[in-house]
Each structure stands twice: as structure tokens, then as C-alpha cells.
PDB file of C-alpha atoms in Angstrom:
ATOM      1  CA  UNK M 332      78.106 226.446 -98.564  1.00 81.00           C
ATOM      2  CA  UNK M 333      77.782 230.062 -97.463  1.00 94.00           C
ATOM      3  CA  UNK M 334      79.831 231.432 -94.543  1.00 96.00           C
ATOM      4  CA  UNK M 335      79.261 233.761 -91.602  1.00 98.00           C
ATOM      5  CA  UNK M 336      79.558 237.523 -91.798  1.00 98.00           C
ATOM      6  CA  UNK M 337      79.551 240.130 -89.024  1.00 98.00           C
ATOM      7  CA  UNK M 338      78.573 243.762 -89.528  1.00 98.00           C
ATOM      8  CA  UNK M 339      79.880 246.395 -87.084  1.00 98.00           C
ATOM      9  CA  UNK M 340      77.898 249.618 -86.847  1.00 98.00           C
ATOM     10  CA  UNK M 341      76.868 252.188 -84.232  1.00 98.00           C
ATOM     11  CA  UNK M 342      73.503 253.747 -83.401  1.00 98.00           C
ATOM     12  CA  UNK M 343      72.531 256.838 -81.399  1.00 98.00           C
ATOM     13  CA  UNK M 344      70.849 254.660 -78.752  1.00 98.00           C
ATOM     14  CA  UNK M 345      69.831 251.109 -77.854  1.00 98.00           C
ATOM     15  CA  UNK M 346      66.189 251.552 -78.914  1.00 98.00           C
ATOM     16  CA  UNK M 347      66.971 252.591 -82.481  1.00 98.00           C
ATOM     17  CA  UNK M 348      69.467 249.730 -82.761  1.00 98.00           C
ATOM     18  CA  UNK M 349      66.953 247.159 -81.523  1.00 98.00           C
ATOM     19  CA  UNK M 350      64.158 248.518 -83.700  1.00 98.00           C
ATOM     20  CA  UNK M 351      66.195 248.438 -86.912  1.00 98.00           C
ATOM     21  CA  UNK M 352      67.798 245.140 -85.941  1.00 98.00           C
ATOM     22  CA  UNK M 353      64.403 243.544 -85.368  1.00 98.00           C
ATOM     23  CA  UNK M 354      63.262 244.691 -88.807  1.00 98.00           C
ATOM     24  CA  UNK M 355      66.309 243.111 -90.425  1.00 98.00           C
ATOM     25  CA  UNK M 356      65.676 239.854 -88.519  1.00 98.00           C
ATOM     26  CA  UNK M 357      61.992 239.826 -89.593  1.00 98.00           C
ATOM     27  CA  UNK M 358      63.100 240.384 -93.192  1.00 97.00           C
ATOM     28  CA  UNK M 359      65.431 237.383 -92.852  1.00 97.00           C
ATOM     29  CA  UNK M 360      68.418 239.571 -93.772  1.00 98.00           C
ATOM     30  CA  UNK M 361      70.207 238.842 -90.491  1.00 98.00           C
ATOM     31  CA  UNK M 362      69.779 236.106 -87.875  1.00 98.00           C
ATOM     32  CA  UNK M 363      70.681 238.262 -84.887  1.00 98.00           C
ATOM     33  CA  UNK M 364      71.711 241.683 -83.617  1.00 98.00           C
ATOM     34  CA  UNK M 365      73.787 242.187 -80.443  1.00 98.00           C
ATOM     35  CA  UNK M 366      73.526 245.728 -79.045  1.00 98.00           C
ATOM     36  CA  UNK M 367      76.023 247.008 -76.475  1.00 98.00           C
ATOM     37  CA  UNK M 368      74.769 250.009 -74.462  1.00 98.00           C
ATOM     38  CA  UNK M 369      76.622 252.991 -73.021  1.00 98.00           C
ATOM     39  CA  UNK M 370      79.396 253.219 -75.587  1.00 98.00           C
ATOM     40  CA  UNK M 371      81.368 256.485 -75.441  1.00 98.00           C
ATOM     41  CA  UNK M 372      83.001 257.773 -78.584  1.00 98.00           C
ATOM     42  CA  UNK M 373      85.452 260.429 -79.682  1.00 98.00           C
ATOM     43  CA  UNK M 374      85.612 261.017 -83.406  1.00 98.00           C
ATOM     44  CA  UNK M 375      86.704 263.421 -86.096  1.00 97.00           C
ATOM     45  CA  UNK M 376      83.901 264.914 -88.165  1.00 95.00           C
ATOM     46  CA  UNK M 377      84.511 267.521 -90.871  1.00 91.00           C
ATOM     47  CA  UNK M 378      87.747 268.535 -89.184  1.00 86.00           C
ATOM     48  CA  UNK M 379      86.340 268.974 -85.645  1.00 96.00           C
ATOM     49  CA  UNK M 380      86.689 266.544 -82.736  1.00 98.00           C
ATOM     50  CA  UNK M 381      83.334 265.424 -81.324  1.00 98.00           C
ATOM     51  CA  UNK M 382      82.294 263.303 -78.330  1.00 98.00           C
ATOM     52  CA  UNK M 383      79.187 261.156 -78.209  1.00 97.00           C
ATOM     53  CA  UNK M 384      77.304 258.460 -76.361  1.00 98.00           C
ATOM     54  CA  UNK M 385      76.103 255.681 -78.634  1.00 98.00           C
ATOM     55  CA  UNK M 386      75.342 251.963 -78.841  1.00 98.00           C
ATOM     56  CA  UNK M 387      77.501 249.425 -80.689  1.00 98.00           C
ATOM     57  CA  UNK M 388      75.646 246.896 -82.834  1.00 98.00           C
ATOM     58  CA  UNK M 389      77.019 243.635 -84.175  1.00 98.00           C
ATOM     59  CA  UNK M 390      74.848 241.974 -86.808  1.00 98.00           C
ATOM     60  CA  UNK M 391      75.214 238.295 -87.689  1.00 98.00           C
ATOM     61  CA  UNK M 392      74.375 237.147 -91.179  1.00 98.00           C
ATOM     62  CA  UNK M 393      75.798 235.178 -94.111  1.00 97.00           C
ATOM     63  CA  UNK M 394      78.318 236.415 -96.640  1.00 97.00           C
ATOM     64  CA  UNK M 395      75.898 235.918 -99.530  1.00 97.00           C
ATOM     65  CA  UNK M 396      73.584 238.562 -98.072  1.00 98.00           C
ATOM     66  CA  UNK M 397      76.276 241.221 -97.592  1.00 98.00           C
ATOM     67  CA  UNK M 398      75.043 243.542-100.358  1.00 98.00           C
ATOM     68  CA  UNK M 399      71.385 243.274 -99.347  1.00 98.00           C
ATOM     69  CA  UNK M 400      72.106 243.830 -95.654  1.00 98.00           C
ATOM     70  CA  UNK M 401      74.357 246.754 -96.536  1.00 98.00           C
ATOM     71  CA  UNK M 402      71.646 248.399 -98.658  1.00 98.00           C
ATOM     72  CA  UNK M 403      68.853 247.840 -96.120  1.00 98.00           C
ATOM     73  CA  UNK M 404      70.992 249.060 -93.230  1.00 98.00           C
ATOM     74  CA  UNK M 405      71.934 252.252 -95.072  1.00 97.00           C
ATOM     75  CA  UNK M 406      68.306 252.967 -95.996  1.00 97.00           C
ATOM     76  CA  UNK M 407      67.011 252.496 -92.444  1.00 98.00           C
ATOM     77  CA  UNK M 408      69.926 253.874 -90.397  1.00 98.00           C
ATOM     78  CA  UNK M 409      69.275 257.180 -88.597  1.00 97.00           C
ATOM     79  CA  UNK M 410      72.784 258.524 -89.308  1.00 95.00           C
ATOM     80  CA  UNK M 411      73.597 260.335 -92.544  1.00 89.00           C
ATOM     81  CA  UNK M 412      76.960 258.512 -92.626  1.00 91.00           C
ATOM     82  CA  UNK M 413      76.817 255.424 -90.403  1.00 97.00           C
ATOM     83  CA  UNK M 414      79.976 253.467 -89.825  1.00 98.00           C
ATOM     84  CA  UNK M 415      79.466 250.122 -91.585  1.00 98.00           C
ATOM     85  CA  UNK M 416      82.318 247.613 -91.448  1.00 98.00           C
ATOM     86  CA  UNK M 417      82.198 243.964 -92.522  1.00 98.00           C
ATOM     87  CA  UNK M 418      84.205 241.335 -90.658  1.00 98.00           C
ATOM     88  CA  UNK M 419      84.468 237.733 -91.836  1.00 98.00           C
ATOM     89  CA  UNK M 420      85.045 235.184 -89.097  1.00 98.00           C
ATOM     90  CA  UNK M 421      87.525 232.538 -90.179  1.00 98.00           C
ATOM     91  CA  UNK M 422      85.512 229.775 -88.531  1.00 98.00           C
ATOM     92  CA  UNK M 423      82.279 228.995 -86.728  1.00 98.00           C
ATOM     93  CA  UNK M 424      80.697 226.236 -84.718  1.00 98.00           C
ATOM     94  CA  UNK M 425      78.787 223.962 -87.117  1.00 97.00           C
ATOM     95  CA  UNK M 426      75.495 224.603 -85.292  1.00 97.00           C
ATOM     96  CA  UNK M 427      76.098 228.377 -85.386  1.00 98.00           C
ATOM     97  CA  UNK M 428      76.547 228.244 -89.143  1.00 97.00           C
ATOM     98  CA  UNK M 429      73.498 226.010 -89.609  1.00 97.00           C
ATOM     99  CA  UNK M 430      71.419 228.428 -87.515  1.00 97.00           C
ATOM    100  CA  UNK M 431      72.648 231.415 -89.560  1.00 97.00           C
ATOM    101  CA  UNK M 432      71.745 229.680 -92.823  1.00 96.00           C
ATOM    102  CA  UNK M 433      68.357 228.436 -91.582  1.00 96.00           C
ATOM    103  CA  UNK M 434      67.213 231.798 -90.231  1.00 96.00           C
ATOM    104  CA  UNK M 435      68.249 233.955 -93.185  1.00 97.00           C
ATOM    105  CA  UNK M 436      67.095 233.970 -96.795  1.00 92.00           C
ATOM    106  CA  UNK M 437      69.068 232.368 -99.553  1.00 81.00           C
ATOM    107  CA  UNK M 438      71.091 235.029-101.285  1.00 63.00           C
ATOM    108  CA  UNK M 439      69.426 235.765-104.611  1.00 56.00           C
TER     109      UNK M 439
ATOM    110  CA  UNK G 740     105.312 230.650 -84.290  1.00 81.00           C
ATOM    111  CA  UNK G 741     101.635 230.436 -83.378  1.00 94.00           C
ATOM    112  CA  UNK G 742      99.318 233.427 -83.858  1.00 96.00           C
ATOM    113  CA  UNK G 743      96.458 235.063 -81.928  1.00 98.00           C
ATOM    114  CA  UNK G 744      92.840 233.931 -82.154  1.00 98.00           C
ATOM    115  CA  UNK G 745      89.698 235.575 -80.797  1.00 98.00           C
ATOM    116  CA  UNK G 746      86.495 233.693 -80.012  1.00 98.00           C
ATOM    117  CA  UNK G 747      83.175 235.596 -79.978  1.00 98.00           C
ATOM    118  CA  UNK G 748      80.344 234.035 -77.975  1.00 98.00           C
ATOM    119  CA  UNK G 749      77.435 235.138 -75.778  1.00 98.00           C
ATOM    120  CA  UNK G 750      76.283 234.003 -72.338  1.00 98.00           C
ATOM    121  CA  UNK G 751      73.005 234.432 -70.446  1.00 98.00           C
ATOM    122  CA  UNK G 752      74.733 236.635 -67.848  1.00 98.00           C
ATOM    123  CA  UNK G 753      78.088 237.989 -66.673  1.00 98.00           C
ATOM    124  CA  UNK G 754      78.503 235.440 -63.884  1.00 98.00           C
ATOM    125  CA  UNK G 755      78.232 232.377 -66.123  1.00 98.00           C
ATOM    126  CA  UNK G 756      80.637 233.997 -68.595  1.00 98.00           C
ATOM    127  CA  UNK G 757      83.208 234.755 -65.886  1.00 98.00           C
ATOM    128  CA  UNK G 758      82.886 231.312 -64.327  1.00 98.00           C
ATOM    129  CA  UNK G 759      83.400 229.434 -67.590  1.00 98.00           C
ATOM    130  CA  UNK G 760      86.065 231.873 -68.693  1.00 98.00           C
ATOM    131  CA  UNK G 761      88.013 231.397 -65.478  1.00 98.00           C
ATOM    132  CA  UNK G 762      87.922 227.625 -65.949  1.00 98.00           C
ATOM    133  CA  UNK G 763      89.318 227.977 -69.466  1.00 98.00           C
ATOM    134  CA  UNK G 764      92.093 230.273 -68.175  1.00 98.00           C
ATOM    135  CA  UNK G 765      92.955 227.822 -65.369  1.00 98.00           C
ATOM    136  CA  UNK G 766      93.108 225.012 -67.947  1.00 97.00           C
ATOM    137  CA  UNK G 767      95.545 227.157 -70.000  1.00 97.00           C
ATOM    138  CA  UNK G 768      93.172 226.974 -72.989  1.00 98.00           C
ATOM    139  CA  UNK G 769      92.798 230.763 -73.150  1.00 98.00           C
ATOM    140  CA  UNK G 770      94.863 233.619 -71.702  1.00 98.00           C
ATOM    141  CA  UNK G 771      91.920 235.947 -71.086  1.00 98.00           C
ATOM    142  CA  UNK G 772      88.187 236.524 -71.312  1.00 98.00           C
ATOM    143  CA  UNK G 773      86.608 239.965 -71.716  1.00 98.00           C
ATOM    144  CA  UNK G 774      82.926 240.056 -70.727  1.00 98.00           C
ATOM    145  CA  UNK G 775      80.678 242.942 -71.742  1.00 98.00           C
ATOM    146  CA  UNK G 776      77.523 243.289 -69.618  1.00 98.00           C
ATOM    147  CA  UNK G 777      74.037 244.470 -70.511  1.00 98.00           C
ATOM    148  CA  UNK G 778      73.977 243.343 -74.131  1.00 98.00           C
ATOM    149  CA  UNK G 779      70.510 243.384 -75.701  1.00 98.00           C
ATOM    150  CA  UNK G 780      69.767 240.975 -78.519  1.00 98.00           C
ATOM    151  CA  UNK G 781      67.082 240.305 -81.105  1.00 98.00           C
ATOM    152  CA  UNK G 782      67.387 236.985 -82.885  1.00 98.00           C
ATOM    153  CA  UNK G 783      65.546 234.437 -84.972  1.00 97.00           C
ATOM    154  CA  UNK G 784      65.052 231.056 -83.332  1.00 95.00           C
ATOM    155  CA  UNK G 785      63.106 228.240 -84.994  1.00 91.00           C
ATOM    156  CA  UNK G 786      61.217 230.765 -87.090  1.00 86.00           C
ATOM    157  CA  UNK G 787      60.180 233.089 -84.226  1.00 96.00           C
ATOM    158  CA  UNK G 788      61.758 236.443 -83.328  1.00 98.00           C
ATOM    159  CA  UNK G 789      63.032 236.558 -79.739  1.00 98.00           C
ATOM    160  CA  UNK G 790      64.510 239.301 -77.552  1.00 98.00           C
ATOM    161  CA  UNK G 791      67.061 238.737 -74.806  1.00 97.00           C
ATOM    162  CA  UNK G 792      69.487 240.320 -72.406  1.00 98.00           C
ATOM    163  CA  UNK G 793      72.893 238.632 -72.458  1.00 98.00           C
ATOM    164  CA  UNK G 794      76.617 239.211 -72.007  1.00 98.00           C
ATOM    165  CA  UNK G 795      79.136 239.249 -74.862  1.00 98.00           C
ATOM    166  CA  UNK G 796      82.364 237.334 -74.263  1.00 98.00           C
ATOM    167  CA  UNK G 797      85.591 237.696 -76.223  1.00 98.00           C
ATOM    168  CA  UNK G 798      88.163 234.988 -75.521  1.00 98.00           C
ATOM    169  CA  UNK G 799      91.833 235.435 -76.403  1.00 98.00           C
ATOM    170  CA  UNK G 800      93.903 232.418 -77.258  1.00 98.00           C
ATOM    171  CA  UNK G 801      96.258 231.049 -79.891  1.00 97.00           C
ATOM    172  CA  UNK G 802      95.272 229.565 -83.255  1.00 97.00           C
ATOM    173  CA  UNK G 803      96.834 226.195 -82.391  1.00 97.00           C
ATOM    174  CA  UNK G 804      94.322 225.735 -79.568  1.00 98.00           C
ATOM    175  CA  UNK G 805      91.216 226.505 -81.651  1.00 98.00           C
ATOM    176  CA  UNK G 806      89.862 222.937 -81.697  1.00 98.00           C
ATOM    177  CA  UNK G 807      90.483 222.356 -77.982  1.00 98.00           C
ATOM    178  CA  UNK G 808      88.947 225.681 -76.955  1.00 98.00           C
ATOM    179  CA  UNK G 809      85.989 225.024 -79.257  1.00 98.00           C
ATOM    180  CA  UNK G 810      85.350 221.597 -77.720  1.00 98.00           C
ATOM    181  CA  UNK G 811      85.729 222.762 -74.099  1.00 98.00           C
ATOM    182  CA  UNK G 812      83.527 225.804 -74.676  1.00 98.00           C
ATOM    183  CA  UNK G 813      80.753 223.699 -76.215  1.00 97.00           C
ATOM    184  CA  UNK G 814      80.875 221.188 -73.366  1.00 97.00           C
ATOM    185  CA  UNK G 815      80.700 223.847 -70.632  1.00 98.00           C
ATOM    186  CA  UNK G 816      78.420 226.432 -72.267  1.00 98.00           C
ATOM    187  CA  UNK G 817      74.918 226.763 -70.740  1.00 97.00           C
ATOM    188  CA  UNK G 818      73.238 227.237 -74.144  1.00 95.00           C
ATOM    189  CA  UNK G 819      72.147 224.284 -76.253  1.00 89.00           C
ATOM    190  CA  UNK G 820      73.374 226.133 -79.344  1.00 91.00           C
ATOM    191  CA  UNK G 821      75.817 228.869 -78.369  1.00 97.00           C
ATOM    192  CA  UNK G 822      77.045 231.260 -81.013  1.00 98.00           C
ATOM    193  CA  UNK G 823      80.743 230.480 -81.475  1.00 98.00           C
ATOM    194  CA  UNK G 824      82.652 232.512 -84.058  1.00 98.00           C
ATOM    195  CA  UNK G 825      86.433 232.577 -84.568  1.00 98.00           C
ATOM    196  CA  UNK G 826      88.179 235.781 -85.637  1.00 98.00           C
ATOM    197  CA  UNK G 827      91.853 235.907 -86.543  1.00 98.00           C
ATOM    198  CA  UNK G 828      93.555 239.246 -85.934  1.00 98.00           C
ATOM    199  CA  UNK G 829      95.953 240.109 -88.742  1.00 98.00           C
ATOM    200  CA  UNK G 830      98.523 241.453 -86.311  1.00 98.00           C
ATOM    201  CA  UNK G 831      99.362 241.898 -82.641  1.00 98.00           C
ATOM    202  CA  UNK G 832     101.787 243.736 -80.439  1.00 98.00           C
ATOM    203  CA  UNK G 833     104.855 241.529 -79.891  1.00 97.00           C
ATOM    204  CA  UNK G 834     104.336 241.556 -76.103  1.00 97.00           C
ATOM    205  CA  UNK G 835     100.651 240.621 -76.534  1.00 98.00           C
ATOM    206  CA  UNK G 836     101.597 237.615 -78.622  1.00 97.00           C
ATOM    207  CA  UNK G 837     104.344 236.581 -76.200  1.00 97.00           C
ATOM    208  CA  UNK G 838     101.857 236.815 -73.299  1.00 97.00           C
ATOM    209  CA  UNK G 839      99.294 234.723 -75.212  1.00 97.00           C
ATOM    210  CA  UNK G 840     101.890 232.030 -75.923  1.00 96.00           C
ATOM    211  CA  UNK G 841     103.314 232.029 -72.387  1.00 96.00           C
ATOM    212  CA  UNK G 842      99.967 231.753 -70.624  1.00 96.00           C
ATOM    213  CA  UNK G 843      98.433 229.021 -72.795  1.00 97.00           C
ATOM    214  CA  UNK G 844      99.457 225.420 -73.383  1.00 92.00           C
ATOM    215  CA  UNK G 845     101.339 224.336 -76.441  1.00 81.00           C
ATOM    216  CA  UNK G 846      98.869 222.935 -78.934  1.00 63.00           C
ATOM    217  CA  UNK G 847      99.171 219.155 -78.895  1.00 57.00           C
TER     218      UNK G 847
ATOM    219  CA  UNK Z 269      93.481 253.142-102.038  1.00 81.00           C
ATOM    220  CA  UNK Z 270      94.072 252.462 -98.371  1.00 94.00           C
ATOM    221  CA  UNK Z 271      91.700 250.233 -96.398  1.00 96.00           C
ATOM    222  CA  UNK Z 272      90.130 250.231 -92.915  1.00 98.00           C
ATOM    223  CA  UNK Z 273      91.844 248.849 -89.840  1.00 98.00           C
ATOM    224  CA  UNK Z 274      90.453 248.218 -86.357  1.00 98.00           C
ATOM    225  CA  UNK Z 275      92.587 248.102 -83.220  1.00 98.00           C
ATOM    226  CA  UNK Z 276      91.288 246.200 -80.181  1.00 98.00           C
ATOM    227  CA  UNK Z 277      92.742 247.178 -76.811  1.00 98.00           C
ATOM    228  CA  UNK Z 278      91.649 247.530 -73.180  1.00 98.00           C
ATOM    229  CA  UNK Z 279      92.100 250.342 -70.651  1.00 98.00           C
ATOM    230  CA  UNK Z 280      91.760 250.472 -66.859  1.00 98.00           C
ATOM    231  CA  UNK Z 281      88.751 252.811 -67.156  1.00 98.00           C
ATOM    232  CA  UNK Z 282      86.638 254.842 -69.575  1.00 98.00           C
ATOM    233  CA  UNK Z 283      88.359 258.156 -68.794  1.00 98.00           C
ATOM    234  CA  UNK Z 284      91.870 256.978 -69.675  1.00 98.00           C
ATOM    235  CA  UNK Z 285      90.506 255.385 -72.866  1.00 98.00           C
ATOM    236  CA  UNK Z 286      88.731 258.591 -73.924  1.00 98.00           C
ATOM    237  CA  UNK Z 287      91.709 260.776 -73.063  1.00 98.00           C
ATOM    238  CA  UNK Z 288      94.199 258.719 -75.060  1.00 98.00           C
ATOM    239  CA  UNK Z 289      91.679 258.179 -77.851  1.00 98.00           C
ATOM    240  CA  UNK Z 290      91.069 261.913 -78.163  1.00 98.00           C
ATOM    241  CA  UNK Z 291      94.815 262.533 -78.446  1.00 98.00           C
ATOM    242  CA  UNK Z 292      95.087 259.994 -81.256  1.00 98.00           C
ATOM    243  CA  UNK Z 293      92.124 261.615 -83.059  1.00 98.00           C
ATOM    244  CA  UNK Z 294      93.669 265.104 -82.682  1.00 98.00           C
ATOM    245  CA  UNK Z 295      96.953 263.752 -84.077  1.00 97.00           C
ATOM    246  CA  UNK Z 296      94.982 262.384 -87.073  1.00 97.00           C
ATOM    247  CA  UNK Z 297      96.259 258.869 -86.299  1.00 98.00           C
ATOM    248  CA  UNK Z 298      92.733 257.480 -85.901  1.00 98.00           C
ATOM    249  CA  UNK Z 299      89.315 258.770 -86.981  1.00 98.00           C
ATOM    250  CA  UNK Z 300      87.405 257.408 -83.991  1.00 98.00           C
ATOM    251  CA  UNK Z 301      87.529 255.502 -80.727  1.00 98.00           C
ATOM    252  CA  UNK Z 302      84.585 253.493 -79.365  1.00 98.00           C
ATOM    253  CA  UNK Z 303      84.851 252.783 -75.629  1.00 98.00           C
ATOM    254  CA  UNK Z 304      82.690 250.138 -73.958  1.00 98.00           C
ATOM    255  CA  UNK Z 305      82.349 250.556 -70.175  1.00 98.00           C
ATOM    256  CA  UNK Z 306      81.995 247.997 -67.428  1.00 98.00           C
ATOM    257  CA  UNK Z 307      83.955 245.169 -69.020  1.00 98.00           C
ATOM    258  CA  UNK Z 308      84.857 242.358 -66.621  1.00 98.00           C
ATOM    259  CA  UNK Z 309      87.950 240.292 -67.307  1.00 98.00           C
ATOM    260  CA  UNK Z 310      89.641 237.130 -66.096  1.00 98.00           C
ATOM    261  CA  UNK Z 311      93.210 236.662 -67.290  1.00 98.00           C
ATOM    262  CA  UNK Z 312      96.445 234.834 -66.674  1.00 97.00           C
ATOM    263  CA  UNK Z 313      99.375 237.013 -65.644  1.00 95.00           C
ATOM    264  CA  UNK Z 314     102.778 235.570 -64.741  1.00 91.00           C
ATOM    265  CA  UNK Z 315     101.169 232.267 -63.891  1.00 86.00           C
ATOM    266  CA  UNK Z 316      98.419 233.625 -61.598  1.00 96.00           C
ATOM    267  CA  UNK Z 317      94.741 234.092 -62.486  1.00 98.00           C
ATOM    268  CA  UNK Z 318      93.548 237.679 -62.006  1.00 98.00           C
ATOM    269  CA  UNK Z 319      90.167 239.388 -62.240  1.00 98.00           C
ATOM    270  CA  UNK Z 320      89.647 242.996 -63.310  1.00 97.00           C
ATOM    271  CA  UNK Z 321      87.175 245.639 -64.366  1.00 98.00           C
ATOM    272  CA  UNK Z 322      88.242 247.486 -67.486  1.00 98.00           C
ATOM    273  CA  UNK Z 323      86.991 249.283 -70.596  1.00 98.00           C
ATOM    274  CA  UNK Z 324      87.221 247.857 -74.124  1.00 98.00           C
ATOM    275  CA  UNK Z 325      88.382 250.268 -76.817  1.00 98.00           C
ATOM    276  CA  UNK Z 326      87.994 249.843 -80.554  1.00 98.00           C
ATOM    277  CA  UNK Z 327      90.000 252.295 -82.652  1.00 98.00           C
ATOM    278  CA  UNK Z 328      89.198 252.953 -86.311  1.00 98.00           C
ATOM    279  CA  UNK Z 329      91.956 253.951 -88.656  1.00 98.00           C
ATOM    280  CA  UNK Z 330      93.531 253.042 -91.997  1.00 97.00           C
ATOM    281  CA  UNK Z 331      95.907 250.160 -92.667  1.00 97.00           C
ATOM    282  CA  UNK Z 332      98.671 252.517 -93.818  1.00 97.00           C
ATOM    283  CA  UNK Z 333      98.844 254.035 -90.322  1.00 98.00           C
ATOM    284  CA  UNK Z 334      99.116 250.706 -88.456  1.00 98.00           C
ATOM    285  CA  UNK Z 335     102.744 251.127 -87.397  1.00 98.00           C
ATOM    286  CA  UNK Z 336     102.328 254.757 -86.320  1.00 98.00           C
ATOM    287  CA  UNK Z 337      99.140 254.042 -84.354  1.00 98.00           C
ATOM    288  CA  UNK Z 338     100.790 251.019 -82.764  1.00 98.00           C
ATOM    289  CA  UNK Z 339     103.821 253.053 -81.645  1.00 98.00           C
ATOM    290  CA  UNK Z 340     101.777 255.992 -80.318  1.00 98.00           C
ATOM    291  CA  UNK Z 341      99.348 253.700 -78.491  1.00 98.00           C
ATOM    292  CA  UNK Z 342     102.171 251.812 -76.781  1.00 97.00           C
ATOM    293  CA  UNK Z 343     103.880 255.054 -75.707  1.00 97.00           C
ATOM    294  CA  UNK Z 344     100.706 256.576 -74.222  1.00 98.00           C
ATOM    295  CA  UNK Z 345      98.994 253.465 -72.818  1.00 98.00           C
ATOM    296  CA  UNK Z 346      98.873 253.216 -69.002  1.00 97.00           C
ATOM    297  CA  UNK Z 347      99.504 249.437 -68.998  1.00 95.00           C
ATOM    298  CA  UNK Z 348     103.021 248.003 -69.081  1.00 89.00           C
ATOM    299  CA  UNK Z 349     101.783 245.316 -71.497  1.00 91.00           C
ATOM    300  CA  UNK Z 350      98.530 246.422 -73.132  1.00 97.00           C
ATOM    301  CA  UNK Z 351      96.686 243.972 -75.328  1.00 98.00           C
ATOM    302  CA  UNK Z 352      96.931 245.345 -78.864  1.00 98.00           C
ATOM    303  CA  UNK Z 353      95.306 243.343 -81.646  1.00 98.00           C
ATOM    304  CA  UNK Z 354      94.747 244.463 -85.235  1.00 98.00           C
ATOM    305  CA  UNK Z 355      91.660 243.355 -87.160  1.00 98.00           C
ATOM    306  CA  UNK Z 356      91.173 244.091 -90.854  1.00 98.00           C
ATOM    307  CA  UNK Z 357      87.559 244.372 -91.962  1.00 98.00           C
ATOM    308  CA  UNK Z 358      87.006 242.696 -95.322  1.00 98.00           C
ATOM    309  CA  UNK Z 359      84.710 245.492 -96.483  1.00 98.00           C
ATOM    310  CA  UNK Z 360      83.291 248.871 -95.567  1.00 98.00           C
ATOM    311  CA  UNK Z 361      80.606 251.256 -96.684  1.00 98.00           C
ATOM    312  CA  UNK Z 362      82.105 253.639 -99.255  1.00 97.00           C
ATOM    313  CA  UNK Z 363      81.264 256.679 -97.108  1.00 97.00           C
ATOM    314  CA  UNK Z 364      82.840 255.033 -94.048  1.00 98.00           C
ATOM    315  CA  UNK Z 365      86.067 254.495 -95.940  1.00 97.00           C
ATOM    316  CA  UNK Z 366      86.026 258.030 -97.346  1.00 97.00           C
ATOM    317  CA  UNK Z 367      85.524 259.422 -93.818  1.00 97.00           C
ATOM    318  CA  UNK Z 368      88.402 257.294 -92.460  1.00 97.00           C
ATOM    319  CA  UNK Z 369      90.722 258.541 -95.203  1.00 96.00           C
ATOM    320  CA  UNK Z 370      89.651 262.195 -94.904  1.00 96.00           C
ATOM    321  CA  UNK Z 371      90.029 262.380 -91.129  1.00 96.00           C
ATOM    322  CA  UNK Z 372      93.410 260.652 -90.822  1.00 97.00           C
ATOM    323  CA  UNK Z 373      96.833 261.605 -92.150  1.00 92.00           C
ATOM    324  CA  UNK Z 374      98.292 260.065 -95.250  1.00 81.00           C
ATOM    325  CA  UNK Z 375     100.627 257.292 -94.223  1.00 63.00           C
ATOM    326  CA  UNK Z 376     104.185 258.543 -94.621  1.00 57.00           C
TER     327      UNK Z 376
END
């Protein structure tokens, strides 16, 4: 039995997050994207300190698709170096897991 | 010594999240709910691709209460199939952990 | 090779989160802070149930700096008892990890 996997990334705005997220859902690579608007960031970049306004995106998929989601997200992401972090929940509601497995492709 | 547990779920709006969250706090099942407004989602549901506007909720409790929180959240949640994911932090500030343990019931 | 670490905390408002986050970035203790505005909370505090409006902050750093980030965050945080939770991603994009390691100090 596969298990749930979250992907944490950020986009320049809500529209780009939703557009790329919808493509990943249609490709059955993820079951869902949650996009949080209005995020403010401060970050180091090549030694300078930058400020930005972005959107946080949390993608929900299965562990067996991690490599495929990772590759597709990198190819389609508007940033040269997007932040991509994988978080494995230690548990899930049974219906949440069933939904994740039904709505995504078998890892292959 | 028990340890911290986060629960990630989504609600149709901020008010339903706060209302259910407050009930769980009053029942000493969680110490806190953080609700993030204005979340936009794209998700697969029974083979179709849907869009929604929701609120993200992050509940803070202790690991020993996972089953009770899970059951109460499912009973009270307005969705037929809410997303419920459990995330275990690998560490916490000592005062954060003490607060979590003081403000929630002993697991029983 | 060090690995990524997330810190979850909350601030009374976006400005205090950005100000403290920027200081931690300049001190090379974290590579980035993401601040989510408009968070609504319900929480137990000394036996009473309180409501608040806050900002969620997610700090990105490396595991080797956990103790130093923890200490600096506690010293600079406006709350008497801030929530501080550490979450270890189970994976990261290679360029994300390289950026985290380049933009933060070696643990010492």
C-alpha cells in the first residue's frame, strides 16, 4: 500500500500556481493543490537579501510518484531554482488515502 | 513524555474552521487551531477536476490524542471526505511542548 | 551532508515576522522566511479559550543550525511563549538543498 506525500513549493503568484497545479492534477501526478495567497518572503539569494510577494503551494500525492512529480514540477515551474521540499505525513484518514490512490496514477 | 502532533485539514470557510476548532479546544482535544483564509484549490474528485476556495486549518495537539482528535474531527467536519493528514514535528521548544501537554487531556 | 529543516512559528503580525526573519537571514541562520498573513487562531491559554489574528511563519534552514536558530528565535520573538515546532522534510530538490547550504553558515 502506498502512502501520502506532501510537496511544499512557492510560486510568483496564485495564477501560475493554479495553472501548473491543474496540469499536474489532469496528468494524475497529484490529487490536489492548495494555494495560499499573499505570502511575504525574505530570502538570501547569491549573497544578497531579497524581499518578495509569492504564493505557497502544497501538493498532495503518493510517495510512489515522488520522482515523477518532482521532475514534472521542475520542468513546468517558472522559477530557475524553485524551492521543492517533500514532507511525509505519518498518518492519514483512511478515506483521504483511498482518495489519493484513486485519483493518481499507479507509480510505474 | 508525549510529543507534539499537527493535523492538516481544509474547511469550506474560515467560520466553520474556527467553530469546529473552538469546540476541539474546549474539549481539550487540541491546544490550538491556526486557520489560513483565502486558500485556492484544484483537486480531482470522482474523475473530474474541480476548483474551490477553502481555508487551511492546522491543529496542534499531542500524539497520544491522535485517535480521539481524528474521530471527533471526522464526526464534526462539514465535508463527507475531509482531507486529514497527521504530521509529527521532530522537535519543539520545551515551553511549546509543556503548553501542549497542559492544555490538552491526558490520552486515555 | 547536512539536510533541510523547517521551523513553524507564529507572530502577532506580518511586520514583526518579516523584521525578525530578515535578521535571521542576515545572520545566515536561515536562508528564507515565508510569512502567511491573516491567520485566525483559537487556542487554550492558562485554562481560558482565546481568539487571535496572527501571521504564520515558516523558516527554512539546515538541521545543523537547529539549536542556534532555536536560541536566536526565542531571544528575538515578541511572544513570551512562542510556538516553535521543527519539521524535517524527508527530501528536497538538489538545488534547494544546495541553496540552503550556500546561504547559511556552517554549523559550528
